[in-house]
PDB file of C-alpha atoms in Angstrom:
ATOM      1  CA  VAL U 767     116.620  75.851 108.542  1.00  0.00           C
ATOM      2  CA  LYS U 768     115.120  74.241 105.416  1.00  0.00           C
ATOM      3  CA  GLU U 769     111.599  75.021 106.612  1.00  0.00           C
ATOM      4  CA  LEU U 770     112.457  78.729 106.472  1.00  0.00           C
ATOM      5  CA  PHE U 771     115.072  78.665 103.719  1.00  0.00           C
ATOM      6  CA  PRO U 772     114.456  75.637 101.460  1.00  0.00           C
ATOM      7  CA  TYR U 773     117.887  75.791  99.838  1.00  0.00           C
ATOM      8  CA  GLY U 774     119.697  75.600 103.180  1.00  0.00           C
ATOM      9  CA  GLU U 775     120.860  79.207 103.087  1.00  0.00           C
ATOM     10  CA  MET U 776     119.358  82.690 103.102  1.00  0.00           C
ATOM     11  CA  ARG U 777     119.640  83.942  99.534  1.00  0.00           C
ATOM     12  CA  VAL U 778     119.644  87.735  99.610  1.00  0.00           C
ATOM     13  CA  GLY U 779     118.873  89.825  96.548  1.00  0.00           C
ATOM     14  CA  VAL U 780     120.791  93.083  96.425  1.00  0.00           C
ATOM     15  CA  ASP U 781     121.650  95.765  93.901  1.00  0.00           C
ATOM     16  CA  ALA U 782     125.279  96.433  94.800  1.00  0.00           C
ATOM     17  CA  SER U 783     125.538  99.758  92.980  1.00  0.00           C
ATOM     18  CA  TYR U 784     124.206 102.059  95.679  1.00  0.00           C
ATOM     19  CA  PRO U 785     126.829 103.197  98.190  1.00  0.00           C
ATOM     20  CA  PRO U 786     126.950 103.275 101.126  1.00  0.00           C
ATOM     21  CA  PHE U 787     124.273 100.562 101.273  1.00  0.00           C
ATOM     22  CA  ALA U 788     125.798  98.070  98.861  1.00  0.00           C
ATOM     23  CA  VAL U 789     128.842  98.179  96.601  1.00  0.00           C
ATOM     24  CA  ALA U 790     130.507  95.441  94.576  1.00  0.00           C
ATOM     25  CA  THR U 791     134.243  94.971  94.157  1.00  0.00           C
ATOM     26  CA  ALA U 792     135.982  92.420  91.964  1.00  0.00           C
ATOM     27  CA  THR U 793     135.911  89.882  94.780  1.00  0.00           C
ATOM     28  CA  ASP U 794     133.324  90.912  97.368  1.00  0.00           C
ATOM     29  CA  LEU U 795     130.328  93.023  98.362  1.00  0.00           C
ATOM     30  CA  PHE U 796     130.315  95.569 101.133  1.00  0.00           C
ATOM     31  CA  GLY U 797     128.045  98.220 102.592  1.00  0.00           C
ATOM     32  CA  LEU U 798     125.314  98.767 105.158  1.00  0.00           C
ATOM     33  CA  ASP U 799     122.865  96.293 103.636  1.00  0.00           C
ATOM     34  CA  ILE U 800     125.593  93.671 103.357  1.00  0.00           C
ATOM     35  CA  ASP U 801     126.544  94.114 107.018  1.00  0.00           C
ATOM     36  CA  LEU U 802     122.876  93.984 108.010  1.00  0.00           C
ATOM     37  CA  GLY U 803     122.289  90.777 106.070  1.00  0.00           C
ATOM     38  CA  ARG U 804     125.281  89.121 107.701  1.00  0.00           C
ATOM     39  CA  ALA U 805     124.145  90.256 111.152  1.00  0.00           C
ATOM     40  CA  LEU U 806     120.692  88.782 110.554  1.00  0.00           C
ATOM     41  CA  ALA U 807     122.111  85.484 109.281  1.00  0.00           C
ATOM     42  CA  ASP U 808     124.356  85.273 112.309  1.00  0.00           C
ATOM     43  CA  ARG U 809     121.420  85.994 114.625  1.00  0.00           C
ATOM     44  CA  MET U 810     119.312  83.287 112.946  1.00  0.00           C
ATOM     45  CA  GLY U 811     122.194  80.831 112.660  1.00  0.00           C
ATOM     46  CA  VAL U 812     121.855  80.316 108.897  1.00  0.00           C
ATOM     47  CA  PRO U 813     124.358  80.567 106.028  1.00  0.00           C
ATOM     48  CA  ILE U 814     123.944  83.573 103.760  1.00  0.00           C
ATOM     49  CA  ARG U 815     124.541  84.121 100.054  1.00  0.00           C
ATOM     50  CA  PHE U 816     124.176  87.485  98.334  1.00  0.00           C
ATOM     51  CA  VAL U 817     122.903  87.595  94.756  1.00  0.00           C
ATOM     52  CA  ASN U 818     123.897  90.840  93.062  1.00  0.00           C
ATOM     53  CA  MET U 819     121.514  92.062  90.348  1.00  0.00           C
ATOM     54  CA  GLY U 820     120.036  95.199  88.839  1.00  0.00           C
ATOM     55  CA  PHE U 821     117.471  97.005  90.942  1.00  0.00           C
ATOM     56  CA  ASP U 822     114.716  96.486  88.358  1.00  0.00           C
ATOM     57  CA  GLY U 823     115.037  92.725  88.712  1.00  0.00           C
ATOM     58  CA  LEU U 824     114.830  92.465  92.482  1.00  0.00           C
ATOM     59  CA  TYR U 825     111.108  91.912  92.933  1.00  0.00           C
ATOM     60  CA  ASP U 826     110.892  89.584  89.935  1.00  0.00           C
ATOM     61  CA  SER U 827     113.684  87.416  91.332  1.00  0.00           C
ATOM     62  CA  LEU U 828     111.861  87.197  94.644  1.00  0.00           C
ATOM     63  CA  LYS U 829     108.628  86.233  92.890  1.00  0.00           C
ATOM     64  CA  ALA U 830     110.476  83.572  90.864  1.00  0.00           C
ATOM     65  CA  ASP U 831     112.001  82.055  94.034  1.00  0.00           C
ATOM     66  CA  GLN U 832     115.526  82.830  92.888  1.00  0.00           C
ATOM     67  CA  ILE U 833     116.133  84.507  96.238  1.00  0.00           C
ATOM     68  CA  ASP U 834     114.559  84.395  99.715  1.00  0.00           C
ATOM     69  CA  VAL U 835     114.691  88.024 100.839  1.00  0.00           C
ATOM     70  CA  LEU U 836     115.496  91.471  99.466  1.00  0.00           C
ATOM     71  CA  ILE U 837     117.874  93.698 101.419  1.00  0.00           C
ATOM     72  CA  SER U 838     118.612  96.516  99.028  1.00  0.00           C
ATOM     73  CA  ALA U 839     117.644  99.972 100.323  1.00  0.00           C
ATOM     74  CA  LEU U 840     114.033  99.193  99.430  1.00  0.00           C
ATOM     75  CA  LEU U 841     111.434 101.844 100.117  1.00  0.00           C
ATOM     76  CA  ILE U 842     108.219 100.380 101.496  1.00  0.00           C
ATOM     77  CA  ASP U 843     105.891 100.305  98.487  1.00  0.00           C
ATOM     78  CA  PRO U 844     102.171  99.994  99.382  1.00  0.00           C
ATOM     79  CA  SER U 845     101.394  98.871  95.831  1.00  0.00           C
ATOM     80  CA  LYS U 846     103.442  95.688  96.362  1.00  0.00           C
ATOM     81  CA  THR U 847     101.929  94.507  99.641  1.00  0.00           C
ATOM     82  CA  ASN U 848      99.851  91.896  97.794  1.00  0.00           C
ATOM     83  CA  GLU U 849     103.106  90.287  96.631  1.00  0.00           C
ATOM     84  CA  VAL U 850     105.568  90.855  99.491  1.00  0.00           C
ATOM     85  CA  ARG U 851     105.670  91.408 103.215  1.00  0.00           C
ATOM     86  CA  TYR U 852     107.935  94.133 104.531  1.00  0.00           C
ATOM     87  CA  THR U 853     109.728  93.973 107.846  1.00  0.00           C
ATOM     88  CA  PHE U 854     109.675  96.906 110.195  1.00  0.00           C
ATOM     89  CA  PRO U 855     111.873  99.731 108.864  1.00  0.00           C
ATOM     90  CA  TYR U 856     115.591  99.694 109.500  1.00  0.00           C
ATOM     91  CA  TYR U 857     116.423 103.132 108.051  1.00  0.00           C
ATOM     92  CA  ASN U 858     114.669 106.438 107.380  1.00  0.00           C
ATOM     93  CA  ALA U 859     115.935 108.006 104.150  1.00  0.00           C
ATOM     94  CA  GLY U 860     113.509 110.935 104.253  1.00  0.00           C
ATOM     95  CA  LEU U 861     114.280 114.631 104.119  1.00  0.00           C
ATOM     96  CA  VAL U 862     116.035 116.359 106.995  1.00  0.00           C
ATOM     97  CA  LEU U 863     116.459 120.003 107.915  1.00  0.00           C
ATOM     98  CA  VAL U 864     120.082 120.814 108.755  1.00  0.00           C
ATOM     99  CA  SER U 865     121.241 124.071 110.328  1.00  0.00           C
ATOM    100  CA  ASP U 866     124.141 125.322 112.400  1.00  0.00           C
ATOM    101  CA  ALA U 867     123.862 124.272 116.043  1.00  0.00           C
ATOM    102  CA  LEU U 868     124.661 127.870 117.079  1.00  0.00           C
ATOM    103  CA  ARG U 869     121.743 129.120 114.977  1.00  0.00           C
ATOM    104  CA  PRO U 870     119.308 126.219 114.963  1.00  0.00           C
ATOM    105  CA  LEU U 871     116.176 126.122 112.829  1.00  0.00           C
ATOM    106  CA  ASP U 872     114.101 123.225 114.098  1.00  0.00           C
ATOM    107  CA  ALA U 873     110.983 123.450 111.958  1.00  0.00           C
ATOM    108  CA  MET U 874     109.440 124.749 108.783  1.00  0.00           C
ATOM    109  CA  GLN U 875     107.652 127.527 110.662  1.00  0.00           C
ATOM    110  CA  ASN U 876     110.985 128.998 111.777  1.00  0.00           C
ATOM    111  CA  LEU U 877     112.252 129.538 108.220  1.00  0.00           C
ATOM    112  CA  ALA U 878     110.436 132.861 107.693  1.00  0.00           C
ATOM    113  CA  GLY U 879     113.007 135.536 106.882  1.00  0.00           C
ATOM    114  CA  HIS U 880     115.813 133.000 106.478  1.00  0.00           C
ATOM    115  CA  THR U 881     117.538 131.305 103.526  1.00  0.00           C
ATOM    116  CA  LEU U 882     116.917 127.636 102.693  1.00  0.00           C
ATOM    117  CA  ALA U 883     119.377 125.710 100.491  1.00  0.00           C
ATOM    118  CA  TYR U 884     118.453 122.520  98.629  1.00  0.00           C
ATOM    119  CA  GLU U 885     119.207 120.496  95.517  1.00  0.00           C
ATOM    120  CA  PHE U 886     117.476 121.936  92.461  1.00  0.00           C
ATOM    121  CA  GLY U 887     114.845 119.617  90.989  1.00  0.00           C
ATOM    122  CA  SER U 888     114.898 117.224  93.933  1.00  0.00           C
ATOM    123  CA  GLU U 889     112.167 116.175  96.339  1.00  0.00           C
ATOM    124  CA  ALA U 890     113.516 118.880  98.650  1.00  0.00           C
ATOM    125  CA  ASP U 891     112.846 121.433  95.918  1.00  0.00           C
ATOM    126  CA  ILE U 892     109.210 120.306  95.719  1.00  0.00           C
ATOM    127  CA  VAL U 893     108.794 120.411  99.504  1.00  0.00           C
ATOM    128  CA  ALA U 894     110.429 123.858  99.741  1.00  0.00           C
ATOM    129  CA  ARG U 895     107.992 125.224  97.142  1.00  0.00           C
ATOM    130  CA  ALA U 896     105.090 123.772  99.108  1.00  0.00           C
ATOM    131  CA  TRP U 897     106.387 125.427 102.266  1.00  0.00           C
ATOM    132  CA  LEU U 898     106.492 128.785 100.485  1.00  0.00           C
ATOM    133  CA  ARG U 899     102.735 128.557 100.013  1.00  0.00           C
ATOM    134  CA  ARG U 900     102.106 127.855 103.681  1.00  0.00           C
ATOM    135  CA  ILE U 901     104.342 130.157 105.721  1.00  0.00           C
ATOM    136  CA  GLN U 902     105.782 133.648 105.536  1.00  0.00           C
ATOM    137  CA  THR U 903     108.342 134.271 102.837  1.00  0.00           C
ATOM    138  CA  PHE U 904     111.835 132.849 103.077  1.00  0.00           C
ATOM    139  CA  GLN U 905     114.603 132.969 100.506  1.00  0.00           C
ATOM    140  CA  THR U 906     115.320 129.873  98.458  1.00  0.00           C
ATOM    141  CA  SER U 907     118.833 128.953  97.359  1.00  0.00           C
ATOM    142  CA  PRO U 908     118.951 125.984  94.922  1.00  0.00           C
ATOM    143  CA  TYR U 909     122.205 124.119  94.300  1.00  0.00           C
ATOM    144  CA  GLU U 910     123.340 121.444  91.883  1.00  0.00           C
ATOM    145  CA  LEU U 911     123.941 118.832  94.602  1.00  0.00           C
ATOM    146  CA  PRO U 912     122.717 118.278  98.190  1.00  0.00           C
ATOM    147  CA  GLU U 913     126.333 118.416  99.354  1.00  0.00           C
ATOM    148  CA  HIS U 914     126.581 121.948  97.961  1.00  0.00           C
ATOM    149  CA  ALA U 915     123.464 122.963  99.869  1.00  0.00           C
ATOM    150  CA  LEU U 916     124.949 121.623 103.103  1.00  0.00           C
ATOM    151  CA  GLU U 917     128.240 123.361 102.348  1.00  0.00           C
ATOM    152  CA  ALA U 918     126.345 126.646 102.020  1.00  0.00           C
ATOM    153  CA  VAL U 919     124.980 126.237 105.538  1.00  0.00           C
ATOM    154  CA  ARG U 920     128.369 125.308 106.986  1.00  0.00           C
ATOM    155  CA  LEU U 921     129.915 128.399 105.344  1.00  0.00           C
ATOM    156  CA  ARG U 922     126.958 130.531 106.504  1.00  0.00           C
ATOM    157  CA  LEU U 923     125.819 131.326 102.989  1.00  0.00           C
ATOM    158  CA  ALA U 924     122.417 129.881 103.914  1.00  0.00           C
ATOM    159  CA  ASP U 925     120.614 129.389 107.222  1.00  0.00           C
ATOM    160  CA  ALA U 926     119.412 125.818 106.660  1.00  0.00           C
ATOM    161  CA  ALA U 927     119.541 123.009 104.122  1.00  0.00           C
ATOM    162  CA  LEU U 928     116.803 120.565 103.205  1.00  0.00           C
ATOM    163  CA  THR U 929     118.329 117.317 101.908  1.00  0.00           C
ATOM    164  CA  ASP U 930     117.851 113.571 102.007  1.00  0.00           C
ATOM    165  CA  ALA U 931     119.050 111.947 105.202  1.00  0.00           C
ATOM    166  CA  THR U 932     121.802 109.895 103.560  1.00  0.00           C
ATOM    167  CA  SER U 933     123.462 112.922 101.919  1.00  0.00           C
ATOM    168  CA  ALA U 934     123.239 114.810 105.199  1.00  0.00           C
ATOM    169  CA  ARG U 935     124.717 111.975 107.257  1.00  0.00           C
ATOM    170  CA  LEU U 936     127.605 111.457 104.838  1.00  0.00           C
ATOM    171  CA  TYR U 937     128.358 115.181 104.707  1.00  0.00           C
ATOM    172  CA  LEU U 938     128.293 115.545 108.490  1.00  0.00           C
ATOM    173  CA  ARG U 939     130.541 112.516 108.827  1.00  0.00           C
ATOM    174  CA  SER U 940     133.095 114.126 106.501  1.00  0.00           C
ATOM    175  CA  HIS U 941     132.959 117.373 108.527  1.00  0.00           C
ATOM    176  CA  PRO U 942     133.111 116.154 112.146  1.00  0.00           C
ATOM    177  CA  ASP U 943     134.172 119.551 113.474  1.00  0.00           C
ATOM    178  CA  TRP U 944     130.953 121.202 112.335  1.00  0.00           C
ATOM    179  CA  GLN U 945     128.282 121.150 115.018  1.00  0.00           C
ATOM    180  CA  ALA U 946     125.005 120.874 113.148  1.00  0.00           C
ATOM    181  CA  ASN U 947     121.359 120.768 114.149  1.00  0.00           C
ATOM    182  CA  TYR U 948     119.543 117.858 112.442  1.00  0.00           C
ATOM    183  CA  ARG U 949     115.766 117.358 112.297  1.00  0.00           C
ATOM    184  CA  ASP U 950     113.671 114.780 110.435  1.00  0.00           C
ATOM    185  CA  VAL U 951     111.118 116.340 108.079  1.00  0.00           C
ATOM    186  CA  THR U 952     109.659 113.479 106.011  1.00  0.00           C
ATOM    187  CA  ASN U 953     109.743 109.690 106.240  1.00  0.00           C
ATOM    188  CA  SER U 954     111.026 107.353 103.521  1.00  0.00           C
ATOM    189  CA  PHE U 955     111.521 104.005 105.189  1.00  0.00           C
ATOM    190  CA  TYR U 956     113.784 101.186 103.996  1.00  0.00           C
ATOM    191  CA  ALA U 957     112.692  97.659 104.884  1.00  0.00           C
ATOM    192  CA  ILE U 958     113.432  94.039 104.015  1.00  0.00           C
ATOM    193  CA  ALA U 959     110.995  92.250 101.687  1.00  0.00           C
ATOM    194  CA  VAL U 960     109.927  88.595 101.776  1.00  0.00           C
ATOM    195  CA  ARG U 961     107.455  86.878  99.443  1.00  0.00           C
ATOM    196  CA  VAL U 962     103.922  87.166 100.832  1.00  0.00           C
ATOM    197  CA  ASN U 963     103.399  83.388 101.043  1.00  0.00           C
ATOM    198  CA  ARG U 964     106.564  82.895 103.133  1.00  0.00           C
ATOM    199  CA  GLY U 965     104.973  83.991 106.406  1.00  0.00           C
ATOM    200  CA  ARG U 966     107.232  81.987 108.733  1.00  0.00           C
ATOM    201  CA  THR U 967     110.336  83.219 106.938  1.00  0.00           C
ATOM    202  CA  TRP U 968     109.110  86.805 107.178  1.00  0.00           C
ATOM    203  CA  ASP U 969     108.346  86.410 110.878  1.00  0.00           C
ATOM    204  CA  THR U 970     111.778  84.945 111.610  1.00  0.00           C
ATOM    205  CA  VAL U 971     113.606  87.656 109.639  1.00  0.00           C
ATOM    206  CA  ASN U 972     111.504  90.385 111.231  1.00  0.00           C
ATOM    207  CA  ARG U 973     112.196  89.054 114.735  1.00  0.00           C
ATOM    208  CA  ALA U 974     115.909  88.850 113.982  1.00  0.00           C
ATOM    209  CA  LEU U 975     115.874  92.427 112.696  1.00  0.00           C
ATOM    210  CA  GLN U 976     114.121  93.613 115.844  1.00  0.00           C
ATOM    211  CA  SER U 977     116.730  91.808 117.932  1.00  0.00           C
ATOM    212  CA  VAL U 978     119.579  93.355 115.937  1.00  0.00           C
ATOM    213  CA  ALA U 979     117.995  96.776 116.379  1.00  0.00           C
ATOM    214  CA  ASN U 980     117.255  96.410 120.095  1.00  0.00           C
ATOM    215  CA  GLY U 981     120.712  95.053 120.826  1.00  0.00           C
ATOM    216  CA  GLY U 982     122.481  98.025 119.262  1.00  0.00           C
ATOM    217  CA  THR U 983     123.977  96.137 116.315  1.00  0.00           C
ATOM    218  CA  LEU U 984     121.877  98.033 113.765  1.00  0.00           C
ATOM    219  CA  ALA U 985     122.907 101.389 115.201  1.00  0.00           C
ATOM    220  CA  ALA U 986     126.557 100.306 115.080  1.00  0.00           C
ATOM    221  CA  ILE U 987     126.199  99.244 111.417  1.00  0.00           C
ATOM    222  CA  LEU U 988     124.650 102.588 110.477  1.00  0.00           C
ATOM    223  CA  LYS U 989     127.294 104.474 112.422  1.00  0.00           C
ATOM    224  CA  ARG U 990     130.087 102.676 110.567  1.00  0.00           C
ATOM    225  CA  GLY U 991     128.700 103.614 107.172  1.00  0.00           C
ATOM    226  CA  LEU U 992     126.938 106.931 107.759  1.00  0.00           C
TER     227      LEU U 992
END
């Protein structure tokens, strides 16, 4: 264990202020990233300790050897690959196109003549404006929050909603009776980060993550929280 984790435990850096991935209570941490970290530690047979900190300090703490890995809803950042190694992705937080299953809209090209709801000023807003330049006209319907855009589709005030995957999954979970059509549009992958000079540690964590994913544990963790 000490060859991979010199302090005898896997020290995990996490910003526990981002539900449903990580949340802090007075006595504990919980969330998808917390469950994933514990599943990985169990698979590797090592103790685990979470270190809660602000998001801006995560990479610095890894560089300073205050922690061993980062599991904190981290988007893969190509500009940091000279400092860290990322595992294979464990979650896609990109944009999704959501429509009613009885009136499915599966792709951008099918939006012509329909109404698209989205959060004003968001990435979805930018993508929707780009789509308007590429296909026949469709009506745009901006809302204050992604949940409001999804609500518009459920109430048939719009034909489809373009939102981030996490907002869509949480909304659909809270409305289990609504049969929705759900299609990935863009990719924004979350991965675990390890310092670039800790190759054996990265390899072991990556293999454990692959095992957790292939065995169904990762899917079960995501299903519990999203």
